[in-house]
CSV table of C-alpha atoms in Angstrom, one decimal:
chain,number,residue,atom,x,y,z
A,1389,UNK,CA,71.5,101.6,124.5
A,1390,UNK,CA,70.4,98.1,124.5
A,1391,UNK,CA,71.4,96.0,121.0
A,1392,UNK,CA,67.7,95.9,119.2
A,1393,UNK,CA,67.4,99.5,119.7
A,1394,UNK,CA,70.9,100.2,117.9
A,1395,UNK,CA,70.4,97.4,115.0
A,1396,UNK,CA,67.0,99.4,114.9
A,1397,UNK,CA,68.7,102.9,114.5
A,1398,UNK,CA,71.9,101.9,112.6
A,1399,UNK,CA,70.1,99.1,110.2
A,1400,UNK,CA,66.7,98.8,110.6
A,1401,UNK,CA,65.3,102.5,110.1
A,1402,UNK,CA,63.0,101.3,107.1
A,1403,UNK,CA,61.7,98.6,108.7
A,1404,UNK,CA,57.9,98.5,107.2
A,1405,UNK,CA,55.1,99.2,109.9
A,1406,UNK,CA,52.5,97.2,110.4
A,1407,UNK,CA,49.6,99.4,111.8
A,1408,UNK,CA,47.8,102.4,110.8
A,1409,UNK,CA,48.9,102.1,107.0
A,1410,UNK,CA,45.3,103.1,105.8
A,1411,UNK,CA,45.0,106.7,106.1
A,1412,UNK,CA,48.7,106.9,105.2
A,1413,UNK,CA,48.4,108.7,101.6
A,1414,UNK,CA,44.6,110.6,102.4
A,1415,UNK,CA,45.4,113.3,104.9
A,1416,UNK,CA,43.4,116.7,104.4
A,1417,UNK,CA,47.1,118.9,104.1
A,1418,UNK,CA,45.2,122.1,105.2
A,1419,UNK,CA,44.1,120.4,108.3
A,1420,UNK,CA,46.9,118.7,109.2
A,1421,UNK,CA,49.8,120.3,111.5
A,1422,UNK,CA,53.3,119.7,111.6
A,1423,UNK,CA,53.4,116.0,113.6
A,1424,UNK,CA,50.9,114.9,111.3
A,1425,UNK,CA,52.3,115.3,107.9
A,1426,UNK,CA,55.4,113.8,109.5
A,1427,UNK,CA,53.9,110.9,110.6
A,1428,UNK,CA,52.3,110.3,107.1
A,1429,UNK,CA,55.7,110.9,105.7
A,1430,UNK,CA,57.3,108.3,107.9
A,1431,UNK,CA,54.5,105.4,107.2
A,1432,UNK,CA,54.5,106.7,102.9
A,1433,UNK,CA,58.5,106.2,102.8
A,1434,UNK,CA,58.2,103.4,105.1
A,1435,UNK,CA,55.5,101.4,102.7
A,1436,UNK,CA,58.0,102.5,99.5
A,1437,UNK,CA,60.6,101.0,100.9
A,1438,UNK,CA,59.1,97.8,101.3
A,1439,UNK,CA,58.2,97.9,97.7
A,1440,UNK,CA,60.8,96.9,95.0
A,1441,UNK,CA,61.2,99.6,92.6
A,1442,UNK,CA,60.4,97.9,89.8
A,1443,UNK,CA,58.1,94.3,88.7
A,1444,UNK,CA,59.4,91.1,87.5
A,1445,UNK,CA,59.2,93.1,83.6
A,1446,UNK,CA,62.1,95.4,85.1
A,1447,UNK,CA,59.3,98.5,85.0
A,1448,UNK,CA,58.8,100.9,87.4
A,1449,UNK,CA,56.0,100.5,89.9
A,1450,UNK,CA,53.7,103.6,89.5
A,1451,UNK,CA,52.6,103.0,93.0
A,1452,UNK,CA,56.2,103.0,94.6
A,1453,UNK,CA,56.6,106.3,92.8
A,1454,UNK,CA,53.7,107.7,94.0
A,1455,UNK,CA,53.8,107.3,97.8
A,1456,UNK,CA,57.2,109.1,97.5
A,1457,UNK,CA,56.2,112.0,95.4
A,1458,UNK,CA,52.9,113.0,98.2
A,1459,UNK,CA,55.6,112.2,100.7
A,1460,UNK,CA,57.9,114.7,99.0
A,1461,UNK,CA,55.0,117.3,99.1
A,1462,UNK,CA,54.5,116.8,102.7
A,1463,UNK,CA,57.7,117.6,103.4
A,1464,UNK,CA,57.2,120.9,101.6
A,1465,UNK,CA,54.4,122.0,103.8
A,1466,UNK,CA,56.2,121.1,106.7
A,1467,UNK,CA,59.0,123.1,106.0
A,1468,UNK,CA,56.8,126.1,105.1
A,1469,UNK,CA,55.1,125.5,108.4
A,1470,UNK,CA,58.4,124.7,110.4
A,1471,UNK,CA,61.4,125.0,108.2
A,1472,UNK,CA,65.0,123.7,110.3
A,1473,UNK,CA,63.8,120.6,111.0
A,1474,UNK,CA,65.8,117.5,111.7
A,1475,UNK,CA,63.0,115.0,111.0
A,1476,UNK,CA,62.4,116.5,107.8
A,1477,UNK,CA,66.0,116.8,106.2
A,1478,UNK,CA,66.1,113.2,107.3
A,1479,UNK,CA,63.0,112.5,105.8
A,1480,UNK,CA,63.8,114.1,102.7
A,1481,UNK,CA,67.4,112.2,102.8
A,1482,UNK,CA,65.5,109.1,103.1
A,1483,UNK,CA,63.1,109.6,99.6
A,1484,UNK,CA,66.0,110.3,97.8
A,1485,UNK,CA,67.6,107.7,99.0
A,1486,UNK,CA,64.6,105.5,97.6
A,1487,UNK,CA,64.9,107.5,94.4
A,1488,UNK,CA,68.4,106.1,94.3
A,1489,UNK,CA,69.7,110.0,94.3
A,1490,UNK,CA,72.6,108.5,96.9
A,1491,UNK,CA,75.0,112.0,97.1
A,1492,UNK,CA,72.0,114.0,97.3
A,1493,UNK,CA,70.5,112.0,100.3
A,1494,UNK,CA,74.2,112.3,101.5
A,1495,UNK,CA,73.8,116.3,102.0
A,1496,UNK,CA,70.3,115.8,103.5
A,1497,UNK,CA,71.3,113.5,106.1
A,1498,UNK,CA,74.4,116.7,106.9
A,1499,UNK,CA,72.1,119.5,106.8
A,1500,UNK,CA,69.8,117.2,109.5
A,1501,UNK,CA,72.8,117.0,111.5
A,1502,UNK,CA,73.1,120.4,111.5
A,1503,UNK,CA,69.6,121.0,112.6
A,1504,UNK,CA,69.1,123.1,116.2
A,1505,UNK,CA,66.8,120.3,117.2
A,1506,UNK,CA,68.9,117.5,116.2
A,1507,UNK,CA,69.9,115.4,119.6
A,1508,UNK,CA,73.2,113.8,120.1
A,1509,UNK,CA,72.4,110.3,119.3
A,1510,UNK,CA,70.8,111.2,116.1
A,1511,UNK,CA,73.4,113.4,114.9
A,1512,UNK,CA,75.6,109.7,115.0
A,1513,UNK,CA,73.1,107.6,113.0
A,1514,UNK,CA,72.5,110.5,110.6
A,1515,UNK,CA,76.8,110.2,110.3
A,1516,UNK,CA,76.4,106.7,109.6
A,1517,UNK,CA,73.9,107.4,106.9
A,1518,UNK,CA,75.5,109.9,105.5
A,1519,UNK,CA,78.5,107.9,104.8
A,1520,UNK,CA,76.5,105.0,103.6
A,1521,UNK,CA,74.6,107.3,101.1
A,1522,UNK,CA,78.6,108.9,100.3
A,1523,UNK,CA,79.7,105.3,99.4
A,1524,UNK,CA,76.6,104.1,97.4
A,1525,UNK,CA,77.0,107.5,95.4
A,1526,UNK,CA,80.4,106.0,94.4
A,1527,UNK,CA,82.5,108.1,96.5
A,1528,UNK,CA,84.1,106.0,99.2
A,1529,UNK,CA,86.9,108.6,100.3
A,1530,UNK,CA,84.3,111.1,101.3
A,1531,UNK,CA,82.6,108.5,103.1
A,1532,UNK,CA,85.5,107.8,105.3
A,1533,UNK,CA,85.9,111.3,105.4
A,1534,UNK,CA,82.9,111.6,107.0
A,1535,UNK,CA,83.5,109.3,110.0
A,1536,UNK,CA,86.8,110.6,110.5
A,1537,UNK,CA,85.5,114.2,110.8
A,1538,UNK,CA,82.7,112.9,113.4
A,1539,UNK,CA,85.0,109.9,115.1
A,1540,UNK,CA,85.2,111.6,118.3
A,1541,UNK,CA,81.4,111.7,118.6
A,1542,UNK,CA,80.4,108.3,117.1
A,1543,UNK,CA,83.0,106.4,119.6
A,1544,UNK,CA,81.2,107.2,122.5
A,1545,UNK,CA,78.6,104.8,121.1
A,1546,UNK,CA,79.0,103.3,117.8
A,1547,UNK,CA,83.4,103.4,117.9
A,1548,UNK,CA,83.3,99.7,116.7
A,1549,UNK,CA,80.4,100.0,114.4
A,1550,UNK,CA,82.6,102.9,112.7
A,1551,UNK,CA,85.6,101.3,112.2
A,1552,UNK,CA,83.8,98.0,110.6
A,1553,UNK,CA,81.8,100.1,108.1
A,1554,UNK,CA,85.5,102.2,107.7
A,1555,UNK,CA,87.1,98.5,107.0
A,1556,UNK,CA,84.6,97.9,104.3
A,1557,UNK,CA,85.3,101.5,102.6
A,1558,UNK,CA,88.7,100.2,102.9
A,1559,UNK,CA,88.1,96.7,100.8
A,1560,UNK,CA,86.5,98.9,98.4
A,1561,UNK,CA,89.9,101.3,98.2
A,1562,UNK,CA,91.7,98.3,97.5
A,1563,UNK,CA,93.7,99.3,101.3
A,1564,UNK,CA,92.8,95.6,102.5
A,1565,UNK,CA,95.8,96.0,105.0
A,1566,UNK,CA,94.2,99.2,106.8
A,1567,UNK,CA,90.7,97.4,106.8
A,1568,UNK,CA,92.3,94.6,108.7
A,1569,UNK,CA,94.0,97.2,111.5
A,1570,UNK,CA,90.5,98.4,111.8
A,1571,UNK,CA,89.2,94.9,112.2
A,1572,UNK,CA,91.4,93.7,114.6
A,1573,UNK,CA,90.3,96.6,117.2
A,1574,UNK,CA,86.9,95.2,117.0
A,1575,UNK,CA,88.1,91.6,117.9
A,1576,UNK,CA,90.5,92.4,120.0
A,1577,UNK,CA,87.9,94.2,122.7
A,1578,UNK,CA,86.5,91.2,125.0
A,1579,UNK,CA,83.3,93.2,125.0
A,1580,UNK,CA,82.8,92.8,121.3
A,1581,UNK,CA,78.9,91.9,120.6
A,1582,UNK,CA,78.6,88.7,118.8
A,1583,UNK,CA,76.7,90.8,116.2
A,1584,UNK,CA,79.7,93.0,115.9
A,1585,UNK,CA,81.7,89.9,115.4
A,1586,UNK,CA,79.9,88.3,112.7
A,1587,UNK,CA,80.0,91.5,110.8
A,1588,UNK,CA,83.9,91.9,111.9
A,1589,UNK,CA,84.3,88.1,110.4
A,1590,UNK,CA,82.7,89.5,107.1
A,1591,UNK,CA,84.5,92.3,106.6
A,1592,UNK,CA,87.2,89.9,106.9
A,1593,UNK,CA,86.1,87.4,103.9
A,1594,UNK,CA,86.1,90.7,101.6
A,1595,UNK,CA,89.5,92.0,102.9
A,1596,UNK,CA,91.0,88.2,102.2
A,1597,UNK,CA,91.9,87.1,105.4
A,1598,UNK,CA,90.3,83.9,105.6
A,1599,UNK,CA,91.8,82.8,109.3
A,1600,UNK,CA,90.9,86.0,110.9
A,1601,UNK,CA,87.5,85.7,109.7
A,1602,UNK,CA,87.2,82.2,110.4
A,1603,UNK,CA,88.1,83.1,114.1
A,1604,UNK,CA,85.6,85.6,114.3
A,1605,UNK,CA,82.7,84.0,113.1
A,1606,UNK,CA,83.5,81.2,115.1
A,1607,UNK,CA,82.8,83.3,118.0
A,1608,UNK,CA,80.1,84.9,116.9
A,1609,UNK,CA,78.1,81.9,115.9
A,1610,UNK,CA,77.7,81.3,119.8
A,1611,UNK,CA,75.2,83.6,119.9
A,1612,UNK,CA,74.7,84.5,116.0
A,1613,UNK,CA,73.5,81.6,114.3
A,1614,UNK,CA,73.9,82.9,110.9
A,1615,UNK,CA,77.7,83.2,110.8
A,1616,UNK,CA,77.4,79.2,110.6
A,1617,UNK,CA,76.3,79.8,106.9
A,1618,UNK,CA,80.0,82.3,106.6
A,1619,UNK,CA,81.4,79.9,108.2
A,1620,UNK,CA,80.2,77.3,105.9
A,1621,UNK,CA,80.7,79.1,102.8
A,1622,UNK,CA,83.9,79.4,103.9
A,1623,UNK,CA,84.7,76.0,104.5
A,1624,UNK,CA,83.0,75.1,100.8
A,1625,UNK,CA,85.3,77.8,99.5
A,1626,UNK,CA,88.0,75.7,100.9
A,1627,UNK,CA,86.6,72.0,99.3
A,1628,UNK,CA,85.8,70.9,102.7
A,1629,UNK,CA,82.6,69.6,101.4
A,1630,UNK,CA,81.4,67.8,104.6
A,1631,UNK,CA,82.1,70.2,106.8
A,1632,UNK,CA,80.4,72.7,104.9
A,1633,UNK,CA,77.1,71.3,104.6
A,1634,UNK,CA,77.2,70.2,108.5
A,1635,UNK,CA,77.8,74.3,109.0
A,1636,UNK,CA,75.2,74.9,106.4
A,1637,UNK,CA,72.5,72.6,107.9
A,1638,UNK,CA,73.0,74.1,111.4
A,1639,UNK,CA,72.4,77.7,110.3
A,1640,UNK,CA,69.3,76.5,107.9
A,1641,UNK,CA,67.9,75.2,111.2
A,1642,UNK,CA,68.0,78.5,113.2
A,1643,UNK,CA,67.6,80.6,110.2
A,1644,UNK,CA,66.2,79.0,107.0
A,1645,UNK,CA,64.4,81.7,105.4
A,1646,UNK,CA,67.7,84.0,105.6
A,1647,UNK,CA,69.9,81.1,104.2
A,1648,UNK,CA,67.7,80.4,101.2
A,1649,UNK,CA,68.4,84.0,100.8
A,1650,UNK,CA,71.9,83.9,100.9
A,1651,UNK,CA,72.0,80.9,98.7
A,1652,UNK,CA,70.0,83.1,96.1
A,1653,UNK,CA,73.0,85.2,96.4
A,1654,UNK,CA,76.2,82.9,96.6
A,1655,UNK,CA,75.6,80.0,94.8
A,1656,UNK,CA,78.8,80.0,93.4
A,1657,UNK,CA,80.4,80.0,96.4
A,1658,UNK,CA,78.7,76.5,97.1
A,1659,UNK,CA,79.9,74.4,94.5
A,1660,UNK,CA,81.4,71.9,96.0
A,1661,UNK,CA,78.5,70.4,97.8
A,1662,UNK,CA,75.8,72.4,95.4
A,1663,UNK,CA,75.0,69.0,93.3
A,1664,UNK,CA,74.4,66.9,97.0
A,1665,UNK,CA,70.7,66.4,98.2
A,1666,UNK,CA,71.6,67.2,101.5
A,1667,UNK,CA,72.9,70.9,100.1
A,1668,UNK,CA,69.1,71.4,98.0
A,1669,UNK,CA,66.9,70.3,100.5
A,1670,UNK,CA,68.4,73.8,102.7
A,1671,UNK,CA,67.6,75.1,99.0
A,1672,UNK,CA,63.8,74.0,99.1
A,1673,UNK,CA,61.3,75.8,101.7
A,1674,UNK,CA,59.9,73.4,104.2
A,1675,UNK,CA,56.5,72.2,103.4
A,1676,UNK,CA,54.0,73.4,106.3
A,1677,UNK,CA,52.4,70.3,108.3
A,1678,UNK,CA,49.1,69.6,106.9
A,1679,UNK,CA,46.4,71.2,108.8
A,1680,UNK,CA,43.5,68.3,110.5
């Protein structure tokens, strides 16, 4: 499996869709068969999820609410239609996910797994998720439970992936030395992904080796520009206030829109270069050329 397709499967399975949104919360139900009402379930959770759950007032969005509900009542015709079905305990995983209902999307993502149609390499992202869901729900030991009852399976394709996400259930445990053992099997493998690597080198930062992650960001930034932002965090953590905002400027160049971000996020762990102008002009979007 080629990287986009697994960053796809592993992270990017709400990405919103671009096409064919219109008719996505008008079907006639009576009419529509099984692959239909599935398909409008995928674009309604789809569009939800690129909606924040509440407005700037901190109030629910009615419309958010809404797509999820007729997608939740899709899902119940389907399964009257074709109960057992993969798609739809992953579906129905997935809106309560979005409802925040994090253990319960936990045993929907199981019961998928379970599924007779359930193939192979969905049975290991379904894992993943179920885990994930595990440790938002607050319950971090059943999430690693989880990837130690399904390790054999998920190392035939995802055996790195595991044991990062593991390291980070780890950090949360307060077992920082078993989350660096896990880490250092991902480094240690030549064939390591750079993407891999950067998220090695974080899992690092929260587990408090500071080398170790240094190391592996610097080898990931070959090929993943963003880990120039870790690495200059790191380096501002550090008072290295030059070196910082050179690291800083070069991942602002490749990536600017997803260091603003950051920045959003870590300001504090800028302040050592956060009053220079060099450090807020990364801060302020880039004015578009005028137009002739």
């Amino acid at each position: 499996m080629n990287e986009t397709m697994t960053r796809a499967l592993l992270y990017g399975g709400a990405v919103l869709m671009l096409g064919g949104l219109g008719a996505a919360t008008h079907f006639v139900r009576s009419d529509a068969d099984v692959m239909t009402l599935l398909s409008s379930v995928d674009v309604q959770l789809r569009l939800a999820y690129a909606i924040p759950a509440n407005d700037k007032q901190g109030k629910a969005l009615s419309s958010r609410g809404d797509m999820i509900a007729d997608a939740e009542r899709n899902l119940q015709l389907v399964d009257k239609q074709q109960p057992g079905m993969a798609m739809s305990a992953e579906f129905r995983g997935f809106a309560q996910m979005l409802r925040g209902d994090f253990v319960a999307a936990a045993a929907s993502y199981e019961r998928a797994r379970g599924c007779s149609d359930c193939q192979d390499e969905q049975r290991d992202v379904l894992a993943f998720n179920q885990a994930r869901m595990l440790a938002q729900g607050g319950r971090p030991e059943q999430a690693l439970a989880v990837f130690a009852q399904h390790a054999v399976a998920l190392d035939a394709r995802y055996g790195h992936q595991r044991r990062i996400e593991e390291a980070n259930l780890c950090v949360q445990l307060g077992r920082a030395a078993a989350a660096t053992q896990r880490l250092d099997l991902v480094v240690a493998d030549p064939q390591t992904s750079p993407f891999l690597l950067l998220q090695a080198g974080l899992g690092y930062m929260t587990a408090g080796d500071r080398a170790k992650a240094e190391t592996a960001l610097q080898r990931a930034a070959m090929v993943e520009p963003i880990a120039d932002y870790h690495l200059g965090r790191l380096k501002s953590e550090q008072g290295l206030a030059e070196d910082a905002l050179v690291l800083l400027e070069r991942a602002a160049a490749a990536r600017p829109a997803e260091v603003r971000q950051l920045l959003a996020k870590e300001a504090a762990a800028w302040s050592v270069v956060a009053a220079t102008e060099r450090f807020r002009s990364v801060q302020r979007p880039s004015l578009a050329a005028p137009v002739r």
